[in-house]
Amino acid sequence: MTTPTNFIARKYRKTAVYAKFTELKDRKKMVRVVFQLLFIFAIIAIAVVTLLTLKAYKPYTEQSTKFSGDKGFVALSYFGVERIGKQNIIGIGRLREHLQALKDLGYVTITQQDILDYYQSGKELPEKSLFLIFEDGRRDTAIFSQGILEDLNFKATMLTYPEKFDKKDPKFLLPEELTELEKTTYWEMGTNGYRLAFINVFDRYDNYLGELVPLEHAGVAPYLGRKYNHYLMDYIRDEYGVPKESYTRMKERISHDYQAMRDIYTQSIGYVPGMYILMHSNTGQFGNNDKVSAVNEDWIKKLFTMNFNREGFTFNQRNSSIYDLTRMQPQPYWYTNHLLMRIKYDINQDLDFVTGNLNKQRKWDTRKGALEIKDETMVLTSLPKDQGLVRLKNSNDFEDIKLSVRLKGNKFGLQRIYLRADENLKNFLSVYILNNVLYVTEQNGSAEKELFKLNLDQHDGKTILSVSEDKKAAEQIALTTLLQYANSPEKAKAYAVRLENKTREVPPTVAEGAEPYIPEISVHAKGDRHLALSLKGDKLTIIVDDKEAINDLPVSNTKGGAIFLESAWGGYGQSQRNLADDVYDGVFDELIISENTGAEHEKILFDSKLEGFDNVKFKVKLLWEALVDFFVKYL
C-alpha cells in the first residue's frame, strides 16, 4: 500500500533525478553552443582575413617572364568554388592544387587588356600565359578563391548575371561587392549574359518540355538528354521543331536581354564588362540558326571587346577570332594530372606532371599516362582516348596473393588490376570495373577471354526499372516541376490533371517481361568500390563492398607474374558539358597486396598506407576535416 509519505518521497526522488538530468542536458547544450560560437567566430575571422587583403596583384614584367614567340594562351573557366566541392563546383583544396601546379610550371596570368593587345596590336604574350575565369558570380567563389589568387599572384575574371542583382540572392555577388573585388586588384569583370534560361527542351524520351528557367531545369535534369538549347541559341520552337515566334519577335526577345544587360551594368557598376561568354555556342558561329547567330553577333560586337564562344578546349592563338575564343572548364573530380594532361595535348607541348610521394613512386614503373601518389591514394591518369598503365617493380614472381583496394575513380571509365602478368601483357589474369560493371578476364597468348561479369547495381540489390516505369517517372517529375512553377492558375490546374492521370498509370515491370531500363552513366557520377581479391592456385574469390561477388572462380593456374594497374577512358558518357574530355583518373586507394599462404602473419608485398608520423598527420587532418564538416552541416 502506498502511503502519502512514500508517494511524496518517490515523487521527490523522481523530481531530483529529472532536475539532475535537466542540468546535465543544459550543460551539454551549453558546451555545444560554445563550440558552435567558436566555430562561427573562426569562420568569420577567416572570411574577414580573406576579403580584407593588404596585398596587391603584381603584373608580369618582361624581366621576370620568359617570351619565346607566339605560344598563344590557355583559358580555364571554373563554375564556382566552395569549401569541399560538389558536382559542378570545385573545392578549395582541389583548386589550389590545380593552380599551384600551373604556377610551378611557370604560368602567369594575363588580363583582358593583354588579350586585346595580343589580337589587335600584335603584342607578344609570355610563353606560358593563363587566362583564368570564374563563372556565375557566386559569393563563395570570391571568398574561397581570394586567398589562392593572392598566394600565387594570379588575377582572374569574375563573370556575373545582372538579372541576379535585383533579386539580391545571397548566393550571388551584388554590384557593390563586385566593386570591392576590383579594388583588391586580383579581379576584373566579365559577364555570362543577362540571365540563364533554356528553350526547346526535351526529356530523354523526347517528351517536349518547352522553356525552362534554372529551377525548373534543375528539377527535371536527371531525366534530360542532350536535346535542349540555351535561350539565345535558337528560335523558340514547338515539339515538332517549328518556330513559335517570327523573325521580328525572335530579334526583339534576344535584343531585350542584351539591352537589359547593358542598362543594369551601366546603372549598377558604371560600365558594361568587356568580356562575354555566349552560353552555349560551340557551333562555329553565334547560334544554332543563321538568323539567330546574326542577331547575337551584332549585339556581341556592339557591347563587348571579346567573346568566349566555345568550350571544351583550352588553347587560343592568333588564328582565332577574338570573338570566337575557347575555354576549358575543369571539373571538381579532375585530379591535377587530369588538368595537365588536357592542357598538354591541347597546346601540343611537353610539361611535367605532379608525382606526389617520391618514395612510393620509385616502387612503380609508369608505362603510360601519369601517376600521382598522395597520402594513401594512387591516382593514375590516362592518356587522351587511351590508357594509363603502371607496373609494380619486383613483382615478377607474384602468384598466390591477396589484394585489397578502394577504387574511387568515377563510375564512367575503367580501373583494372592485372595479376600474374608477363612483361608485354600477353598473358595475364585481370579484374576490372568498366562503366560500373565488374569483369574478370584472362589471356594466355591468344584472345582475351571473359570469365565473369556482374552489374554492380544488381550487386547492390537495386531495383531494375522497366523502360516504361522510368518513362512514367520522367513524366511525373516534369509535370510536378511544371506545376510547382506554373505562372497562372489555369496552367497549374492543367498540369495537376495531367499529373493525376499519369499517377494512375501502371506500366509493366521487368518481372512481367518488360524491357529493362539501362541508365546511361554520367561522367560526373562518383565511384567508390572496395575490392578484396583472393587468388590461390586455380581459384579466385572476389568480395565487393563486403559482399561476395564470386567464390572460387576457376582460372588458369599459371606460374607467377607481375602486377599492373590500368586506367582508361570509358567513351563519351552522359554530360551536357566537356564533351571533349577523353581523359580518365583511375583512383586506387589504400592498396594492400600480401602473400596468400594461409599463415597467420602473411608477408606484405605492397602497402600504400602511410606509416609513422606521416600517418599521424594524415589521421589528424582527416579528423579535423570531419569535425569541420560536422559543424558546417549541423550549425
PDB file of C-alpha atoms in Angstrom, residues 33-284:
ATOM      1  CA  VAL A  33      26.690  26.216 -28.133  1.00  0.00           C
ATOM      2  CA  VAL A  34      30.160  27.358 -27.023  1.00  0.00           C
ATOM      3  CA  PHE A  35      31.814  25.118 -29.629  1.00  0.00           C
ATOM      4  CA  GLN A  36      29.405  26.381 -32.288  1.00  0.00           C
ATOM      5  CA  LEU A  37      30.122  30.011 -31.402  1.00  0.00           C
ATOM      6  CA  LEU A  38      33.875  29.403 -31.501  1.00  0.00           C
ATOM      7  CA  PHE A  39      33.497  27.777 -34.907  1.00  0.00           C
ATOM      8  CA  ILE A  40      31.365  30.677 -36.189  1.00  0.00           C
ATOM      9  CA  PHE A  41      33.936  33.193 -34.932  1.00  0.00           C
ATOM     10  CA  ALA A  42      36.695  31.203 -36.656  1.00  0.00           C
ATOM     11  CA  ILE A  43      34.772  31.211 -39.961  1.00  0.00           C
ATOM     12  CA  ILE A  44      34.089  34.953 -39.636  1.00  0.00           C
ATOM     13  CA  ALA A  45      37.767  35.579 -38.933  1.00  0.00           C
ATOM     14  CA  ILE A  46      38.777  33.575 -41.996  1.00  0.00           C
ATOM     15  CA  ALA A  47      36.263  35.471 -44.151  1.00  0.00           C
ATOM     16  CA  VAL A  48      37.483  38.845 -42.848  1.00  0.00           C
ATOM     17  CA  VAL A  49      41.132  37.948 -43.457  1.00  0.00           C
ATOM     18  CA  THR A  50      40.170  36.640 -46.913  1.00  0.00           C
ATOM     19  CA  LEU A  51      38.255  39.715 -48.020  1.00  0.00           C
ATOM     20  CA  LEU A  52      40.371  42.401 -46.341  1.00  0.00           C
ATOM     21  CA  THR A  53      43.635  41.884 -48.176  1.00  0.00           C
ATOM     22  CA  LEU A  54      46.679  44.068 -47.837  1.00  0.00           C
ATOM     23  CA  LYS A  55      48.384  42.509 -50.850  1.00  0.00           C
ATOM     24  CA  ALA A  56      48.195  43.741 -54.436  1.00  0.00           C
ATOM     25  CA  TYR A  57      48.463  41.894 -57.724  1.00  0.00           C
ATOM     26  CA  LYS A  58      51.808  42.351 -59.476  1.00  0.00           C
ATOM     27  CA  PRO A  59      51.574  42.034 -63.284  1.00  0.00           C
ATOM     28  CA  TYR A  60      54.261  40.055 -65.064  1.00  0.00           C
ATOM     29  CA  THR A  61      57.225  42.004 -66.421  1.00  0.00           C
ATOM     30  CA  GLU A  62      59.494  41.367 -69.385  1.00  0.00           C
ATOM     31  CA  GLN A  63      62.397  40.977 -66.977  1.00  0.00           C
ATOM     32  CA  SER A  64      60.729  38.264 -64.862  1.00  0.00           C
ATOM     33  CA  THR A  65      58.871  36.343 -67.566  1.00  0.00           C
ATOM     34  CA  LYS A  66      60.028  34.170 -70.448  1.00  0.00           C
ATOM     35  CA  PHE A  67      58.983  35.077 -74.005  1.00  0.00           C
ATOM     36  CA  SER A  68      59.662  32.755 -76.939  1.00  0.00           C
ATOM     37  CA  GLY A  69      57.484  33.655 -79.906  1.00  0.00           C
ATOM     38  CA  ASP A  70      53.768  33.127 -80.320  1.00  0.00           C
ATOM     39  CA  LYS A  71      52.734  30.356 -77.915  1.00  0.00           C
ATOM     40  CA  GLY A  72      49.166  31.644 -77.529  1.00  0.00           C
ATOM     41  CA  PHE A  73      47.404  31.319 -74.187  1.00  0.00           C
ATOM     42  CA  VAL A  74      45.305  28.822 -72.282  1.00  0.00           C
ATOM     43  CA  ALA A  75      41.938  29.766 -70.783  1.00  0.00           C
ATOM     44  CA  LEU A  76      40.426  27.935 -67.817  1.00  0.00           C
ATOM     45  CA  SER A  77      36.937  28.593 -66.525  1.00  0.00           C
ATOM     46  CA  TYR A  78      35.612  27.295 -63.193  1.00  0.00           C
ATOM     47  CA  PHE A  79      31.875  27.322 -62.418  1.00  0.00           C
ATOM     48  CA  GLY A  80      32.473  28.237 -58.807  1.00  0.00           C
ATOM     49  CA  VAL A  81      34.389  27.444 -55.630  1.00  0.00           C
ATOM     50  CA  GLU A  82      33.248  26.188 -52.249  1.00  0.00           C
ATOM     51  CA  ARG A  83      34.912  24.619 -49.233  1.00  0.00           C
ATOM     52  CA  ILE A  84      34.542  20.951 -50.174  1.00  0.00           C
ATOM     53  CA  GLY A  85      33.173  20.913 -53.716  1.00  0.00           C
ATOM     54  CA  LYS A  86      30.321  19.082 -55.410  1.00  0.00           C
ATOM     55  CA  GLN A  87      29.200  18.076 -58.903  1.00  0.00           C
ATOM     56  CA  ASN A  88      29.967  21.319 -60.776  1.00  0.00           C
ATOM     57  CA  ILE A  89      31.638  23.423 -58.063  1.00  0.00           C
ATOM     58  CA  ILE A  90      35.281  22.757 -57.248  1.00  0.00           C
ATOM     59  CA  GLY A  91      36.562  22.512 -53.676  1.00  0.00           C
ATOM     60  CA  ILE A  92      39.136  24.949 -52.397  1.00  0.00           C
ATOM     61  CA  GLY A  93      41.766  22.233 -51.894  1.00  0.00           C
ATOM     62  CA  ARG A  94      41.479  20.873 -55.428  1.00  0.00           C
ATOM     63  CA  LEU A  95      41.507  24.395 -56.919  1.00  0.00           C
ATOM     64  CA  ARG A  96      44.702  25.214 -55.056  1.00  0.00           C
ATOM     65  CA  GLU A  97      46.303  22.010 -56.354  1.00  0.00           C
ATOM     66  CA  HIS A  98      45.327  22.877 -59.940  1.00  0.00           C
ATOM     67  CA  LEU A  99      46.603  26.440 -59.851  1.00  0.00           C
ATOM     68  CA  GLN A 100      49.727  25.665 -57.803  1.00  0.00           C
ATOM     69  CA  ALA A 101      50.758  23.094 -60.411  1.00  0.00           C
ATOM     70  CA  LEU A 102      50.393  25.699 -63.166  1.00  0.00           C
ATOM     71  CA  LYS A 103      52.356  28.211 -61.098  1.00  0.00           C
ATOM     72  CA  ASP A 104      55.118  25.637 -60.583  1.00  0.00           C
ATOM     73  CA  LEU A 105      55.235  25.069 -64.348  1.00  0.00           C
ATOM     74  CA  GLY A 106      55.869  28.785 -64.866  1.00  0.00           C
ATOM     75  CA  TYR A 107      52.409  30.002 -65.859  1.00  0.00           C
ATOM     76  CA  VAL A 108      51.498  33.636 -65.238  1.00  0.00           C
ATOM     77  CA  THR A 109      48.029  35.127 -65.542  1.00  0.00           C
ATOM     78  CA  ILE A 110      47.190  37.591 -68.265  1.00  0.00           C
ATOM     79  CA  THR A 111      44.430  40.195 -68.306  1.00  0.00           C
ATOM     80  CA  GLN A 112      41.677  41.134 -70.721  1.00  0.00           C
ATOM     81  CA  GLN A 113      43.828  44.031 -71.905  1.00  0.00           C
ATOM     82  CA  ASP A 114      46.675  41.608 -72.647  1.00  0.00           C
ATOM     83  CA  ILE A 115      44.335  39.598 -74.871  1.00  0.00           C
ATOM     84  CA  LEU A 116      43.132  42.744 -76.652  1.00  0.00           C
ATOM     85  CA  ASP A 117      46.720  43.829 -77.281  1.00  0.00           C
ATOM     86  CA  TYR A 118      47.628  40.332 -78.490  1.00  0.00           C
ATOM     87  CA  TYR A 119      44.899  40.297 -81.141  1.00  0.00           C
ATOM     88  CA  GLN A 120      44.675  43.962 -82.036  1.00  0.00           C
ATOM     89  CA  SER A 121      48.261  45.202 -81.678  1.00  0.00           C
ATOM     90  CA  GLY A 122      50.316  42.041 -82.148  1.00  0.00           C
ATOM     91  CA  LYS A 123      51.675  42.194 -78.591  1.00  0.00           C
ATOM     92  CA  GLU A 124      53.730  39.166 -77.558  1.00  0.00           C
ATOM     93  CA  LEU A 125      52.433  37.175 -74.610  1.00  0.00           C
ATOM     94  CA  PRO A 126      54.533  35.284 -72.049  1.00  0.00           C
ATOM     95  CA  GLU A 127      55.487  31.776 -73.124  1.00  0.00           C
ATOM     96  CA  LYS A 128      53.138  30.301 -70.502  1.00  0.00           C
ATOM     97  CA  SER A 129      50.079  32.525 -70.340  1.00  0.00           C
ATOM     98  CA  LEU A 130      46.936  31.653 -68.369  1.00  0.00           C
ATOM     99  CA  PHE A 131      43.630  33.485 -68.601  1.00  0.00           C
ATOM    100  CA  LEU A 132      41.618  32.499 -65.536  1.00  0.00           C
ATOM    101  CA  ILE A 133      37.812  32.775 -65.316  1.00  0.00           C
ATOM    102  CA  PHE A 134      35.211  32.087 -62.633  1.00  0.00           C
ATOM    103  CA  GLU A 135      31.631  31.889 -63.834  1.00  0.00           C
ATOM    104  CA  ASP A 136      28.185  32.572 -62.329  1.00  0.00           C
ATOM    105  CA  GLY A 137      29.243  35.314 -59.877  1.00  0.00           C
ATOM    106  CA  ARG A 138      28.894  33.248 -56.704  1.00  0.00           C
ATOM    107  CA  ARG A 139      29.769  34.859 -53.384  1.00  0.00           C
ATOM    108  CA  ASP A 140      31.520  31.743 -52.089  1.00  0.00           C
ATOM    109  CA  THR A 141      33.762  31.789 -55.162  1.00  0.00           C
ATOM    110  CA  ALA A 142      35.116  35.180 -54.156  1.00  0.00           C
ATOM    111  CA  ILE A 143      35.559  34.174 -50.507  1.00  0.00           C
ATOM    112  CA  PHE A 144      37.313  30.866 -51.095  1.00  0.00           C
ATOM    113  CA  SER A 145      39.475  31.762 -54.112  1.00  0.00           C
ATOM    114  CA  GLN A 146      40.740  35.166 -52.990  1.00  0.00           C
ATOM    115  CA  GLY A 147      43.475  33.739 -50.760  1.00  0.00           C
ATOM    116  CA  ILE A 148      44.665  31.397 -53.510  1.00  0.00           C
ATOM    117  CA  LEU A 149      44.922  34.260 -56.009  1.00  0.00           C
ATOM    118  CA  GLU A 150      46.914  36.291 -53.507  1.00  0.00           C
ATOM    119  CA  ASP A 151      49.284  33.458 -52.635  1.00  0.00           C
ATOM    120  CA  LEU A 152      50.009  32.672 -56.286  1.00  0.00           C
ATOM    121  CA  ASN A 153      49.825  36.253 -57.567  1.00  0.00           C
ATOM    122  CA  PHE A 154      47.130  35.254 -60.067  1.00  0.00           C
ATOM    123  CA  LYS A 155      44.444  37.519 -61.493  1.00  0.00           C
ATOM    124  CA  ALA A 156      41.027  36.277 -62.595  1.00  0.00           C
ATOM    125  CA  THR A 157      37.840  37.465 -64.273  1.00  0.00           C
ATOM    126  CA  MET A 158      34.575  37.144 -62.336  1.00  0.00           C
ATOM    127  CA  LEU A 159      31.510  36.608 -64.536  1.00  0.00           C
ATOM    128  CA  THR A 160      28.009  37.557 -63.405  1.00  0.00           C
ATOM    129  CA  TYR A 161      24.353  37.506 -64.462  1.00  0.00           C
ATOM    130  CA  PRO A 162      22.965  41.046 -63.932  1.00  0.00           C
ATOM    131  CA  GLU A 163      19.447  39.619 -63.524  1.00  0.00           C
ATOM    132  CA  LYS A 164      20.671  38.370 -60.117  1.00  0.00           C
ATOM    133  CA  PHE A 165      21.367  41.923 -58.915  1.00  0.00           C
ATOM    134  CA  ASP A 166      17.695  42.867 -58.499  1.00  0.00           C
ATOM    135  CA  LYS A 167      16.793  39.576 -56.805  1.00  0.00           C
ATOM    136  CA  LYS A 168      19.510  40.077 -54.148  1.00  0.00           C
ATOM    137  CA  ASP A 169      20.037  36.323 -53.962  1.00  0.00           C
ATOM    138  CA  PRO A 170      22.546  35.787 -51.086  1.00  0.00           C
ATOM    139  CA  LYS A 171      24.426  33.190 -53.133  1.00  0.00           C
ATOM    140  CA  PHE A 172      25.485  35.787 -55.699  1.00  0.00           C
ATOM    141  CA  LEU A 173      27.677  38.872 -55.579  1.00  0.00           C
ATOM    142  CA  LEU A 174      25.986  42.267 -55.622  1.00  0.00           C
ATOM    143  CA  PRO A 175      27.295  45.299 -57.557  1.00  0.00           C
ATOM    144  CA  GLU A 176      28.906  46.953 -54.520  1.00  0.00           C
ATOM    145  CA  GLU A 177      30.745  43.687 -53.768  1.00  0.00           C
ATOM    146  CA  LEU A 178      31.995  43.494 -57.341  1.00  0.00           C
ATOM    147  CA  THR A 179      33.379  46.996 -56.973  1.00  0.00           C
ATOM    148  CA  GLU A 180      35.209  45.940 -53.802  1.00  0.00           C
ATOM    149  CA  LEU A 181      36.607  42.889 -55.580  1.00  0.00           C
ATOM    150  CA  GLU A 182      38.048  45.083 -58.317  1.00  0.00           C
ATOM    151  CA  LYS A 183      39.719  47.255 -55.683  1.00  0.00           C
ATOM    152  CA  THR A 184      41.698  44.235 -54.424  1.00  0.00           C
ATOM    153  CA  THR A 185      43.429  44.257 -57.878  1.00  0.00           C
ATOM    154  CA  TYR A 186      43.067  40.464 -58.204  1.00  0.00           C
ATOM    155  CA  TRP A 187      39.821  40.634 -60.171  1.00  0.00           C
ATOM    156  CA  GLU A 188      38.306  42.121 -63.285  1.00  0.00           C
ATOM    157  CA  MET A 189      34.737  41.797 -64.508  1.00  0.00           C
ATOM    158  CA  GLY A 190      33.042  39.818 -67.249  1.00  0.00           C
ATOM    159  CA  THR A 191      29.545  38.521 -67.907  1.00  0.00           C
ATOM    160  CA  ASN A 192      27.737  35.252 -68.643  1.00  0.00           C
ATOM    161  CA  GLY A 193      24.867  37.240 -70.136  1.00  0.00           C
ATOM    162  CA  TYR A 194      21.695  38.739 -68.708  1.00  0.00           C
ATOM    163  CA  ARG A 195      20.262  35.501 -67.328  1.00  0.00           C
ATOM    164  CA  LEU A 196      20.327  31.728 -67.618  1.00  0.00           C
ATOM    165  CA  ALA A 197      17.348  30.005 -69.247  1.00  0.00           C
ATOM    166  CA  PHE A 198      16.647  27.057 -71.537  1.00  0.00           C
ATOM    167  CA  ILE A 199      14.447  26.623 -74.591  1.00  0.00           C
ATOM    168  CA  ASN A 200      13.336  23.740 -76.817  1.00  0.00           C
ATOM    169  CA  VAL A 201      13.890  21.235 -74.007  1.00  0.00           C
ATOM    170  CA  PHE A 202      13.039  17.547 -74.421  1.00  0.00           C
ATOM    171  CA  ASP A 203      13.477  14.773 -71.890  1.00  0.00           C
ATOM    172  CA  ARG A 204      15.267  11.559 -72.781  1.00  0.00           C
ATOM    173  CA  TYR A 205      12.012  10.089 -74.088  1.00  0.00           C
ATOM    174  CA  ASP A 206      11.541  13.028 -76.476  1.00  0.00           C
ATOM    175  CA  ASN A 207       8.718  14.489 -74.408  1.00  0.00           C
ATOM    176  CA  TYR A 208       8.595  18.219 -75.145  1.00  0.00           C
ATOM    177  CA  LEU A 209       9.095  20.399 -72.064  1.00  0.00           C
ATOM    178  CA  GLY A 210       9.481  23.743 -73.818  1.00  0.00           C
ATOM    179  CA  GLU A 211      11.080  26.675 -71.992  1.00  0.00           C
ATOM    180  CA  LEU A 212      12.580  26.194 -68.532  1.00  0.00           C
ATOM    181  CA  VAL A 213      14.122  28.557 -66.005  1.00  0.00           C
ATOM    182  CA  PRO A 214      17.103  27.231 -63.971  1.00  0.00           C
ATOM    183  CA  LEU A 215      14.978  25.947 -61.058  1.00  0.00           C
ATOM    184  CA  GLU A 216      12.705  24.066 -63.444  1.00  0.00           C
ATOM    185  CA  HIS A 217      15.704  22.725 -65.326  1.00  0.00           C
ATOM    186  CA  ALA A 218      17.314  21.514 -62.089  1.00  0.00           C
ATOM    187  CA  GLY A 219      14.095  19.721 -61.144  1.00  0.00           C
ATOM    188  CA  VAL A 220      13.969  17.641 -64.321  1.00  0.00           C
ATOM    189  CA  ALA A 221      17.721  17.405 -65.010  1.00  0.00           C
ATOM    190  CA  PRO A 222      18.032  13.699 -64.017  1.00  0.00           C
ATOM    191  CA  TYR A 223      15.641  12.806 -66.851  1.00  0.00           C
ATOM    192  CA  LEU A 224      17.026  15.045 -69.582  1.00  0.00           C
ATOM    193  CA  GLY A 225      19.108  14.009 -72.555  1.00  0.00           C
ATOM    194  CA  ARG A 226      21.115  16.365 -74.731  1.00  0.00           C
ATOM    195  CA  LYS A 227      18.183  17.912 -76.598  1.00  0.00           C
ATOM    196  CA  TYR A 228      17.921  21.486 -75.398  1.00  0.00           C
ATOM    197  CA  ASN A 229      19.162  24.960 -76.278  1.00  0.00           C
ATOM    198  CA  HIS A 230      20.328  27.915 -74.305  1.00  0.00           C
ATOM    199  CA  TYR A 231      17.776  30.706 -74.685  1.00  0.00           C
ATOM    200  CA  LEU A 232      19.899  32.786 -77.096  1.00  0.00           C
ATOM    201  CA  MET A 233      20.864  29.911 -79.389  1.00  0.00           C
ATOM    202  CA  ASP A 234      17.751  29.396 -81.494  1.00  0.00           C
ATOM    203  CA  TYR A 235      14.167  30.269 -82.239  1.00  0.00           C
ATOM    204  CA  ILE A 236      11.723  29.106 -79.599  1.00  0.00           C
ATOM    205  CA  ARG A 237      10.181  26.042 -81.235  1.00  0.00           C
ATOM    206  CA  ASP A 238       7.279  23.670 -80.658  1.00  0.00           C
ATOM    207  CA  GLU A 239       7.531  19.904 -80.202  1.00  0.00           C
ATOM    208  CA  TYR A 240       7.782  19.464 -83.997  1.00  0.00           C
ATOM    209  CA  GLY A 241      10.693  21.870 -84.360  1.00  0.00           C
ATOM    210  CA  VAL A 242       8.554  24.590 -85.939  1.00  0.00           C
ATOM    211  CA  PRO A 243       9.346  28.151 -84.727  1.00  0.00           C
ATOM    212  CA  LYS A 244       6.736  29.563 -82.356  1.00  0.00           C
ATOM    213  CA  GLU A 245       7.939  33.108 -82.995  1.00  0.00           C
ATOM    214  CA  SER A 246       8.525  35.238 -86.060  1.00  0.00           C
ATOM    215  CA  TYR A 247      11.915  36.639 -87.029  1.00  0.00           C
ATOM    216  CA  THR A 248      10.877  40.030 -85.632  1.00  0.00           C
ATOM    217  CA  ARG A 249       9.763  38.521 -82.317  1.00  0.00           C
ATOM    218  CA  MET A 250      12.964  36.454 -82.054  1.00  0.00           C
ATOM    219  CA  LYS A 251      15.070  39.538 -82.676  1.00  0.00           C
ATOM    220  CA  GLU A 252      13.112  41.543 -80.088  1.00  0.00           C
ATOM    221  CA  ARG A 253      13.437  38.755 -77.493  1.00  0.00           C
ATOM    222  CA  ILE A 254      17.196  38.417 -77.909  1.00  0.00           C
ATOM    223  CA  SER A 255      17.741  42.177 -78.172  1.00  0.00           C
ATOM    224  CA  HIS A 256      15.763  42.738 -74.962  1.00  0.00           C
ATOM    225  CA  ASP A 257      18.252  40.644 -72.997  1.00  0.00           C
ATOM    226  CA  TYR A 258      21.290  42.460 -74.379  1.00  0.00           C
ATOM    227  CA  GLN A 259      19.635  45.840 -73.718  1.00  0.00           C
ATOM    228  CA  ALA A 260      18.668  44.830 -70.169  1.00  0.00           C
ATOM    229  CA  MET A 261      22.215  43.581 -69.558  1.00  0.00           C
ATOM    230  CA  ARG A 262      23.689  46.848 -70.843  1.00  0.00           C
ATOM    231  CA  ASP A 263      21.349  49.028 -68.777  1.00  0.00           C
ATOM    232  CA  ILE A 264      21.729  47.125 -65.492  1.00  0.00           C
ATOM    233  CA  TYR A 265      25.540  47.014 -65.661  1.00  0.00           C
ATOM    234  CA  THR A 266      25.718  50.701 -66.570  1.00  0.00           C
ATOM    235  CA  GLN A 267      23.455  51.674 -63.678  1.00  0.00           C
ATOM    236  CA  SER A 268      24.953  49.320 -61.079  1.00  0.00           C
ATOM    237  CA  ILE A 269      28.735  49.329 -61.674  1.00  0.00           C
ATOM    238  CA  GLY A 270      29.069  52.190 -64.177  1.00  0.00           C
ATOM    239  CA  TYR A 271      30.117  50.231 -67.263  1.00  0.00           C
ATOM    240  CA  VAL A 272      29.466  47.083 -69.290  1.00  0.00           C
ATOM    241  CA  PRO A 273      32.213  44.462 -68.762  1.00  0.00           C
ATOM    242  CA  GLY A 274      34.261  43.967 -71.895  1.00  0.00           C
ATOM    243  CA  MET A 275      34.415  40.176 -71.738  1.00  0.00           C
ATOM    244  CA  TYR A 276      31.434  37.967 -72.592  1.00  0.00           C
ATOM    245  CA  ILE A 277      30.731  34.227 -72.699  1.00  0.00           C
ATOM    246  CA  LEU A 278      27.919  33.234 -75.040  1.00  0.00           C
ATOM    247  CA  MET A 279      26.107  30.269 -73.450  1.00  0.00           C
ATOM    248  CA  HIS A 280      26.411  27.602 -75.007  1.00  0.00           C
ATOM    249  CA  SER A 281      27.571  28.032 -78.563  1.00  0.00           C
ATOM    250  CA  ASN A 282      30.220  25.575 -79.800  1.00  0.00           C
ATOM    251  CA  THR A 283      28.599  25.918 -83.224  1.00  0.00           C
ATOM    252  CA  GLY A 284      31.269  27.746 -85.211  1.00  0.00           C
TER     253      GLY A 284
END
